[in-house]
Coordinates of C-alpha atoms and ligand atoms in Angstrom, one line a residue:
X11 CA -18.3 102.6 118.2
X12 CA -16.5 100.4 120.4
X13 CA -17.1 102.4 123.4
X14 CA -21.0 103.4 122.3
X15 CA -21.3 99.5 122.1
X16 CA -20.1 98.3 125.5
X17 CA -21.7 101.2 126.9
X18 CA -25.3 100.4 125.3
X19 CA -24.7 96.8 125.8
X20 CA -24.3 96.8 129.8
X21 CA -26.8 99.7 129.7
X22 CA -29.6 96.0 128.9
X23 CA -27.6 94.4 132.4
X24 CA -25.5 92.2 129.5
X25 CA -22.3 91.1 131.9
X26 CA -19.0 90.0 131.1
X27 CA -18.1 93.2 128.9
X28 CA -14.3 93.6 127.9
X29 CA -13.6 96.3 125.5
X30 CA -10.0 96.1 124.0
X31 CA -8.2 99.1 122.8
X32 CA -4.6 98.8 121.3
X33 CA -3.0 102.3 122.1
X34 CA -2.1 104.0 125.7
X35 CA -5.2 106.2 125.6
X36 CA -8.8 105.3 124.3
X37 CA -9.8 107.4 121.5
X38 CA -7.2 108.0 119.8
X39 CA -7.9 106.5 116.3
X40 CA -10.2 107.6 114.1
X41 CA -12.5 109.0 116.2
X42 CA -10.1 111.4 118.6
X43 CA -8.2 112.6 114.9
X44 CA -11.8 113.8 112.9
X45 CA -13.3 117.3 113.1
X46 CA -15.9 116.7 115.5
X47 CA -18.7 117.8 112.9
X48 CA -22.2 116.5 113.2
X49 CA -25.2 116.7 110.4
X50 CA -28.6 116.3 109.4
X51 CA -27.4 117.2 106.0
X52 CA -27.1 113.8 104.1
X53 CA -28.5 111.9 100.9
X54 CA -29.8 109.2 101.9
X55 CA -32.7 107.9 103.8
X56 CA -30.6 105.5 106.7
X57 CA -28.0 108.3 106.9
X58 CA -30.9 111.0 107.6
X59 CA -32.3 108.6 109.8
X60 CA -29.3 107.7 111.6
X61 CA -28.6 111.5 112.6
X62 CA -32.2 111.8 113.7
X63 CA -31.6 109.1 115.9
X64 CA -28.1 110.1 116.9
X65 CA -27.8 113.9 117.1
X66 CA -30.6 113.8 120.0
X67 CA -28.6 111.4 122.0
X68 CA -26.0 113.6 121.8
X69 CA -28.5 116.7 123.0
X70 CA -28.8 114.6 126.0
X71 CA -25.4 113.6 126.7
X72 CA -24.8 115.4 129.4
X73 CA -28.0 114.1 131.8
X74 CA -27.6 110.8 130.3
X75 CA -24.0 110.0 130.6
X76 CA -23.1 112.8 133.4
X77 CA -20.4 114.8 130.3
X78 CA -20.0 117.3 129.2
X79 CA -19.8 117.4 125.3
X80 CA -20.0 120.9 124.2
X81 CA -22.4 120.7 121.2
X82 CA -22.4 124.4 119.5
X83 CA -25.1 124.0 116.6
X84 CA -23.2 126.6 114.8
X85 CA -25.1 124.9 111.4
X86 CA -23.4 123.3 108.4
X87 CA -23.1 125.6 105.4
X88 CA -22.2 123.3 102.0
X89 CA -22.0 125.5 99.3
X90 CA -22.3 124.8 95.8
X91 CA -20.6 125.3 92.5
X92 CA -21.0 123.0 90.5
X93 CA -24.7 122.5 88.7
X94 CA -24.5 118.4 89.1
X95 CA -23.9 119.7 92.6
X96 CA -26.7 121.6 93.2
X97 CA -29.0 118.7 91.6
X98 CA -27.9 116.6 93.6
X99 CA -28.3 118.5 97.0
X100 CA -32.1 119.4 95.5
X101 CA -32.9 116.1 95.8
X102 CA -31.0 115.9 99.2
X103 CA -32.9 118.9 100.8
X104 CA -36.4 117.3 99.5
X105 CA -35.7 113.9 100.9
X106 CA -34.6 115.7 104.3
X107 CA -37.9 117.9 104.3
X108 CA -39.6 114.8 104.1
X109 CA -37.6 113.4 106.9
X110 CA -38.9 116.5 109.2
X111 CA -35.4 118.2 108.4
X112 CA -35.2 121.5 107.7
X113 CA -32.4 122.4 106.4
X114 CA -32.9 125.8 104.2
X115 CA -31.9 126.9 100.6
X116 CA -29.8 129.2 99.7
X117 CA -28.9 131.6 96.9
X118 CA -26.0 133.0 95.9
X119 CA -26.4 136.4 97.6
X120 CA -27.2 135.0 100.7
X121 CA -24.1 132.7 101.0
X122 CA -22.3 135.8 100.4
X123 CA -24.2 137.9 103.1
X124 CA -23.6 134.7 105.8
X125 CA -20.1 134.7 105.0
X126 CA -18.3 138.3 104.8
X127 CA -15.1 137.0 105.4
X128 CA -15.1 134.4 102.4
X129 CA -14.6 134.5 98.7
X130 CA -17.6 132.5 97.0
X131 CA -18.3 134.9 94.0
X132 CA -18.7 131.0 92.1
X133 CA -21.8 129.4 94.3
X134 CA -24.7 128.5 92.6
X135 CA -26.5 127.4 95.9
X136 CA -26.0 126.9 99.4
X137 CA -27.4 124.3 101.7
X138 CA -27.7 125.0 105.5
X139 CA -28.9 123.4 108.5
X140 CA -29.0 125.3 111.6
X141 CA -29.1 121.9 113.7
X142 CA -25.9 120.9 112.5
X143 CA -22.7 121.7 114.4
X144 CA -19.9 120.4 116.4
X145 CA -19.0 118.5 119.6
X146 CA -16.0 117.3 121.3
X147 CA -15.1 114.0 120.4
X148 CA -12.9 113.0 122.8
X149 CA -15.4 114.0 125.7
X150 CA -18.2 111.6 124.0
X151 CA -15.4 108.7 124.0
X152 CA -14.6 109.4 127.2
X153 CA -18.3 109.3 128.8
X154 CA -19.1 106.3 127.3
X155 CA -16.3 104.4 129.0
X156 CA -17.0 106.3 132.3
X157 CA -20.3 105.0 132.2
X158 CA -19.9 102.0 130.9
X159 CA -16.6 101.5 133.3
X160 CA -19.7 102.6 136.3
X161 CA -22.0 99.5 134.4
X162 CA -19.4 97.2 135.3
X163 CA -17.5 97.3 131.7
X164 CA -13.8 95.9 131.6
X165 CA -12.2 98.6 129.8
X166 CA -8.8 97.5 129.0
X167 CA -5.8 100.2 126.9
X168 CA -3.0 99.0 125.7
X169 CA -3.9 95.4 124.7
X170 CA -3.3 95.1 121.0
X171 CA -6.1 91.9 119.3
X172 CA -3.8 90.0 117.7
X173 CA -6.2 87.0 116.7
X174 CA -8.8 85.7 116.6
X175 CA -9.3 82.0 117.1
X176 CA -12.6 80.4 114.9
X177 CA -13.7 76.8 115.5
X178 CA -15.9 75.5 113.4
X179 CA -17.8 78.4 112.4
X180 CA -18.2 80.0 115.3
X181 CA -15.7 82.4 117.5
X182 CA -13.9 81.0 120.4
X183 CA -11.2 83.4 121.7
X184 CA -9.6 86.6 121.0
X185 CA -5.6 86.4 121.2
X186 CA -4.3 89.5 122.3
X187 CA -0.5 90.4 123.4
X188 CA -1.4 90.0 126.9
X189 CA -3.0 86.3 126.5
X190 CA -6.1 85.0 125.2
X191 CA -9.5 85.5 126.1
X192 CA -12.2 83.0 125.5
X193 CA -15.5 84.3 123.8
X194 CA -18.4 83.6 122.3
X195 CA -19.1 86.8 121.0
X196 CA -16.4 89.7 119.1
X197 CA -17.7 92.8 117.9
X198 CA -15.3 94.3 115.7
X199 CA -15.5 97.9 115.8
X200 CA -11.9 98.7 114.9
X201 CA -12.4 101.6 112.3
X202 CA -10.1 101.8 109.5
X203 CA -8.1 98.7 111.1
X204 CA -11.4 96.8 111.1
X205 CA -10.4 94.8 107.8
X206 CA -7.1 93.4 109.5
X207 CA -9.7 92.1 112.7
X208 CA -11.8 90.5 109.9
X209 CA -9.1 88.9 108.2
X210 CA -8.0 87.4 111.9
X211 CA -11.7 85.5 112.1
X212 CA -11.1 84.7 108.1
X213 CA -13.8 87.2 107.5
X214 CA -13.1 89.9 104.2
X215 CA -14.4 93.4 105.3
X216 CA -14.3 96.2 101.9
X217 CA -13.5 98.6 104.7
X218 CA -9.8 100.4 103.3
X219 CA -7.9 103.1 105.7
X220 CA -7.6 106.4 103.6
X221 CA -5.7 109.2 105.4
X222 CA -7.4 112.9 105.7
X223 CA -5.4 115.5 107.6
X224 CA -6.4 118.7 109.1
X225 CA -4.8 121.8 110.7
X226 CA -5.7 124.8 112.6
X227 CA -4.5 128.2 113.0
X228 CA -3.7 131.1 115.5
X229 CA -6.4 133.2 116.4
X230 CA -8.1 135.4 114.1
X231 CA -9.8 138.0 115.9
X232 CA -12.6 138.8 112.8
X233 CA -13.9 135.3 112.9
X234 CA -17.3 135.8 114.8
X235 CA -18.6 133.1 117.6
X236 CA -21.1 131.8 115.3
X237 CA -19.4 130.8 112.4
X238 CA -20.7 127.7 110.7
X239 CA -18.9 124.4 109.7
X240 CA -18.3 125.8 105.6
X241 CA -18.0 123.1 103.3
X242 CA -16.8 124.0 99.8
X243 CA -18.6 120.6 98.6
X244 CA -16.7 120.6 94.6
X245 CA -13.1 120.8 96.2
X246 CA -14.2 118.6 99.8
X247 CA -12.4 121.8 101.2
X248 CA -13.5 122.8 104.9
X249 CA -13.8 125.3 107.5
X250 CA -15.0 125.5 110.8
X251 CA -13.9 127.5 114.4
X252 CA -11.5 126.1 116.4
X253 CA -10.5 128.0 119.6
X254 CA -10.2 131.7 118.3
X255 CA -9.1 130.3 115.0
X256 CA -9.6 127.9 112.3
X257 CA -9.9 124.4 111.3
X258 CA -9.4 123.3 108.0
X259 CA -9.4 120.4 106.1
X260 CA -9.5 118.6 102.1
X261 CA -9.5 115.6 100.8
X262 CA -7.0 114.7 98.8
X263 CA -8.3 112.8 95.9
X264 CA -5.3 111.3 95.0
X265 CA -4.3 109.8 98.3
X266 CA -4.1 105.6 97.9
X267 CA -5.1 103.8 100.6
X268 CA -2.7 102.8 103.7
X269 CA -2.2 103.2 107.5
X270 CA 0.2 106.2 107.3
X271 CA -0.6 108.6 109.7
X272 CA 1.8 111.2 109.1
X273 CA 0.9 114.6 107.9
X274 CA 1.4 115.0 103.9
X275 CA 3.0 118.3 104.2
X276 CA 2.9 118.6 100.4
X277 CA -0.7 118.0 100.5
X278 CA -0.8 121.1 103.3
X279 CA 0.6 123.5 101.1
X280 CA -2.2 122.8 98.4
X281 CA -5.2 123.2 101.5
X282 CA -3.6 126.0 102.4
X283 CA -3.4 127.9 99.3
X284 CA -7.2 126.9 98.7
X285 CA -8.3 127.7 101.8
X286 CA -6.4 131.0 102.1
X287 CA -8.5 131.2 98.1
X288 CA -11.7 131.7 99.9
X289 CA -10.9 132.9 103.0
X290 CA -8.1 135.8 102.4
X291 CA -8.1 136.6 106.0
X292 CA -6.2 133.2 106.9
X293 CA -3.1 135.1 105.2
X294 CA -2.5 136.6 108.7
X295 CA -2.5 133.4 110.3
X296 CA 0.3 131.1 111.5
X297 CA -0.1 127.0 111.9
X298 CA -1.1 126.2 115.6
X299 CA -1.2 122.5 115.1
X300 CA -1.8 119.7 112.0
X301 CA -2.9 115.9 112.4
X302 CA -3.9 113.1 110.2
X303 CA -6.1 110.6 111.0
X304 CA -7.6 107.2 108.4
X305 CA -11.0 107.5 107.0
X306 CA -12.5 103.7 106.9
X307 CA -14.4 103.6 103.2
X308 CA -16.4 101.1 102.0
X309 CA -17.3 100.9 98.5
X310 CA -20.8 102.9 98.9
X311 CA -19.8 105.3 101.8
X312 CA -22.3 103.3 104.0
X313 CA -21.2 101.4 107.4
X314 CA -21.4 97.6 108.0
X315 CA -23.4 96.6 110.5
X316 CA -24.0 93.3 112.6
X317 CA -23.3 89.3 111.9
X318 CA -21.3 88.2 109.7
X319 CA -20.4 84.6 107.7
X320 CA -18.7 83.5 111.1
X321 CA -20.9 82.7 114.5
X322 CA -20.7 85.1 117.4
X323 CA -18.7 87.6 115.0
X324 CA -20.2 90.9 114.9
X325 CA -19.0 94.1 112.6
X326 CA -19.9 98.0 113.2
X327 CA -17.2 99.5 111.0
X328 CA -16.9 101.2 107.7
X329 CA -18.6 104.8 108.5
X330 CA -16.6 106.4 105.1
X331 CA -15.5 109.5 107.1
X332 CA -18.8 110.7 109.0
X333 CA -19.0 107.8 111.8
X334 CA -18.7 109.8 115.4
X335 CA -21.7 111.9 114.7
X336 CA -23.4 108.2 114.3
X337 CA -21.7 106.9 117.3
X338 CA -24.5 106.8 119.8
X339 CA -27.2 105.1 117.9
X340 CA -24.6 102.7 116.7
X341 CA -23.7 101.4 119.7
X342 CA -27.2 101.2 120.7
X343 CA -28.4 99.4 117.9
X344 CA -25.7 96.8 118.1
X345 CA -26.6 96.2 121.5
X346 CA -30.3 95.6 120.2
X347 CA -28.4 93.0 117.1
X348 CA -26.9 91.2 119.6
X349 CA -29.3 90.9 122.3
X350 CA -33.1 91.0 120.7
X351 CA -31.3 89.6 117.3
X352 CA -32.8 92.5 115.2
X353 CA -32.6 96.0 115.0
X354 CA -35.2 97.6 116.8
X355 CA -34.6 101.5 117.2
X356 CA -33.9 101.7 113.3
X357 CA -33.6 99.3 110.3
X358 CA -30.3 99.1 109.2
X359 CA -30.3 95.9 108.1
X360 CA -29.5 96.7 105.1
X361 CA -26.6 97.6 105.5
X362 CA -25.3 94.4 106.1
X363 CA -21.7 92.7 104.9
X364 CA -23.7 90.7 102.4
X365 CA -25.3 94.1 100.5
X366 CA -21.6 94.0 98.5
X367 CA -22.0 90.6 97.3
X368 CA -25.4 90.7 96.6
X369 CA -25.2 93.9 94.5
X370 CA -27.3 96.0 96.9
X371 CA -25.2 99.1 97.7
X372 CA -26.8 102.7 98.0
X373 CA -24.1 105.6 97.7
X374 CA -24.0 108.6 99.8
X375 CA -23.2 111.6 98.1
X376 CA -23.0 113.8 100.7
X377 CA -19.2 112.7 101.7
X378 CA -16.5 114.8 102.4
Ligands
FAD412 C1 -9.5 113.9 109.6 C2 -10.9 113.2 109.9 C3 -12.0 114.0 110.0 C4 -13.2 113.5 110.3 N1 -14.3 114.3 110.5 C5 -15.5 113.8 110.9 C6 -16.5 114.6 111.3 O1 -16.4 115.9 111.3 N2 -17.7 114.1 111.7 C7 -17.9 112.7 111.8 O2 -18.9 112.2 112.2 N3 -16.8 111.9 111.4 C8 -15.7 112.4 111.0 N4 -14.6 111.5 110.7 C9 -14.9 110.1 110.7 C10 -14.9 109.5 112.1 O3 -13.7 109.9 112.7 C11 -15.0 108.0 112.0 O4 -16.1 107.6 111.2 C12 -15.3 107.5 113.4 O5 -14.5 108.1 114.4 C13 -15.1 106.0 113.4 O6 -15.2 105.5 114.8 P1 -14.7 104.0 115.1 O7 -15.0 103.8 116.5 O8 -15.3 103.1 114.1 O9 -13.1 104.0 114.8 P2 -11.9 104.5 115.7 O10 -12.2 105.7 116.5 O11 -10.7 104.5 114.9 O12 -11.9 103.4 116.8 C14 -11.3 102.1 116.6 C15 -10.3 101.8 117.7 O13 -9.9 100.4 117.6 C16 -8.6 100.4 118.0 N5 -7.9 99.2 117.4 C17 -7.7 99.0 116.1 N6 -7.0 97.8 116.0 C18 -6.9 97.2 117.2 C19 -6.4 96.0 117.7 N7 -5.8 95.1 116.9 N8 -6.4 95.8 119.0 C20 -7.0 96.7 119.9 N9 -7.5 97.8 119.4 C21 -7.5 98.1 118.1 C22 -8.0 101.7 117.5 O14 -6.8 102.0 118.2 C23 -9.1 102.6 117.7 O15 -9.0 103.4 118.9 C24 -13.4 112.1 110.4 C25 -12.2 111.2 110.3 C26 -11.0 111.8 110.0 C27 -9.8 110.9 109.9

């Protein structure tokens, strides 16, 4: 978001950019930790939108921002066990039809077909999209501070915000552990650590860090180049290809919220067995590599965008687990906040900080 931001922001000739990232690398929160999957296949109307928007910015990446991004629409298959599920994802697939999506139905039998290698003798349904699919997301990071670095874009690592100095209402500086910088303007697009920025400019974000953790295998020789990102949507248990092997992934639905970012290896074991549950195969497998990383949820899954209570204090944070594939239009419609003072590529205004006070939440369903 951060990046996307600056990037979108010097893109209009705004000068005077800094963008501030804590660790030695950029990318490495959120963002450089999640499963690099991107979707159409979503519940409500802004989230639809926002891939609509987003997912062709990524089709252009390359001529745009001059990287490659390796976007393999291998399609997202979500299939479905439960009946509440399979409501639910009715609705979904009718709303995204209506949205010029078309993501196709389907039944039991042909889940099966599309999936040899898995066990799903329990789907009810299956919803697919053969748009979806994955990119890298360290490349995207990267060629949005490239070109904004080429746009004239400070961008600084290792410099850790610290505070945030408010006078008045309105922002003044940004203390960081190399000094302070004066400012008029801070957009806070920390991700899950975007609640302790808010809390440094007396702002309260409902943005809380929740850890997910993933982990791939050696190769597995049977598992065929197009493979689709498999979501087995009652137990938020995933799959995709990763290399010659797997990714996998599940949400734990017990895990409190917290910066830990160590892998739960308890937690492993039950993903593993589940996995291994519907995809026998992964029995012959060893563990190449495992990561966590912090989802940043808000209460209804949605992200916060734009001003907040405090002057010059701008938020794009709170993506509930599916943000990078939203990245691009993000950044480009916080550039638009900022400089035209609305939104102009898509409404999103209302998803605003205020929706939580003001009861006006929508929930996603579609999370994972
Ligand atoms: C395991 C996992 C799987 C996921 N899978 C997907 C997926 O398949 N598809 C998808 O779209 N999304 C996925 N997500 C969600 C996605 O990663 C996030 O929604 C998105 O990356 C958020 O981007 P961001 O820029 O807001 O946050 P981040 O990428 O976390 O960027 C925030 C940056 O701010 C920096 N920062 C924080 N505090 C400070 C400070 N005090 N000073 C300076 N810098 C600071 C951090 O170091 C970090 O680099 C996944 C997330 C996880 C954890």
């Amino acid at each position: 978001m951060g990046a996307s931001t600056a990037y979108h922001l010097a893109l209009r000739g705004q000068k005077n950019i800094l963008l501030l990232e804590k660790e030695e690398f950029f990318g490495q929160g959120a963002t450089g930790r999640c499963a690099g999957g991107v979707r159409y296949q979503f519940s409500t109307e802004v989230n639809v939108r926002l891939s609509l928007q987003s997912l062709p910015m990524l089709d252009r990446f390359k001529d745009e921002i001059g990287q490659e991004i390796n976007f393999h629409k291998c399609g997202y298959l979500f299939v479905l066990t439960r009946p509440v599920d399979v409501n639910f994802f009715q609705h979904s697939l009718e709303l995204q039809h209506n949205l010029g999506v078309q993501t196709e139905w389907l039944s039991p039998d042909e889940i099966c077909h599309r999936l040899p290698l898995m066990r799903f003798e329990d789907a009810l349904a299956g919803s697919f999209n053969a748009q979806d699919g994955l990119v890298d997301p360290n490349s995207v990071v990267m060629g949005y501070i490239g070109a904004a670095q080429r746009l004239g874009v400070a961008c600084l690592n290792k410099v850790d915000v610290t505070g945030i100095q408010v006078a008045g209402d309105r922002i003044v500086a940004v203390e960081t552990d190399q000094g302070a910088i004066s400012t008029r303007l801070v957009v806070n697009a920390a991700g899950p650590w975007a609640g302790l920025i808010g809390q440094m400019a007396g702002v309260a974000l409902p943005i809380e860090p929740v850890r997910r953790q993933i982990m791939t295998t050696t190769p597995l020789e049977e598992i065929p180049p197009d493979f689709p990102f498999v979501l087995d949507f009652a137990q938020s248990l995933y799959f995709h290809r990763e290399g010659n092997g797997i990714l996998t992934g599940m949400s734990n639905p017990n895990e409190k919220a917290g910066f830990d970012q160590n892998v739960d290896e308890n937690f492993e074991l039950i993903n593993l067995e589940a996995a291994v549950a519907r995809m026998p195969c992964l029995e012959k497998v060893g563990l190449l590599t495992h990561w966590a990383g912090l989802y940043e949820v808000t209460p209804d899954a949605h992200p916060i965008y734009g001003k907040t209570p405090v002057e010059g204090f701008y938020i794009v944070a709170g993506f509930s687990g599916h943000g990078f594939m939203h990245g691009p239009i993000s950044g480009k419609l916080m550039a638009e906040c900022i400089l035209d003072g609305k939104f102009l590529s898509q409404d999103v205004s209302m998803l605003d900080l205020a929706r939580f006070k003001e009861g006006r939440q929508i929930r996603e369903y579609n999370v994972v």
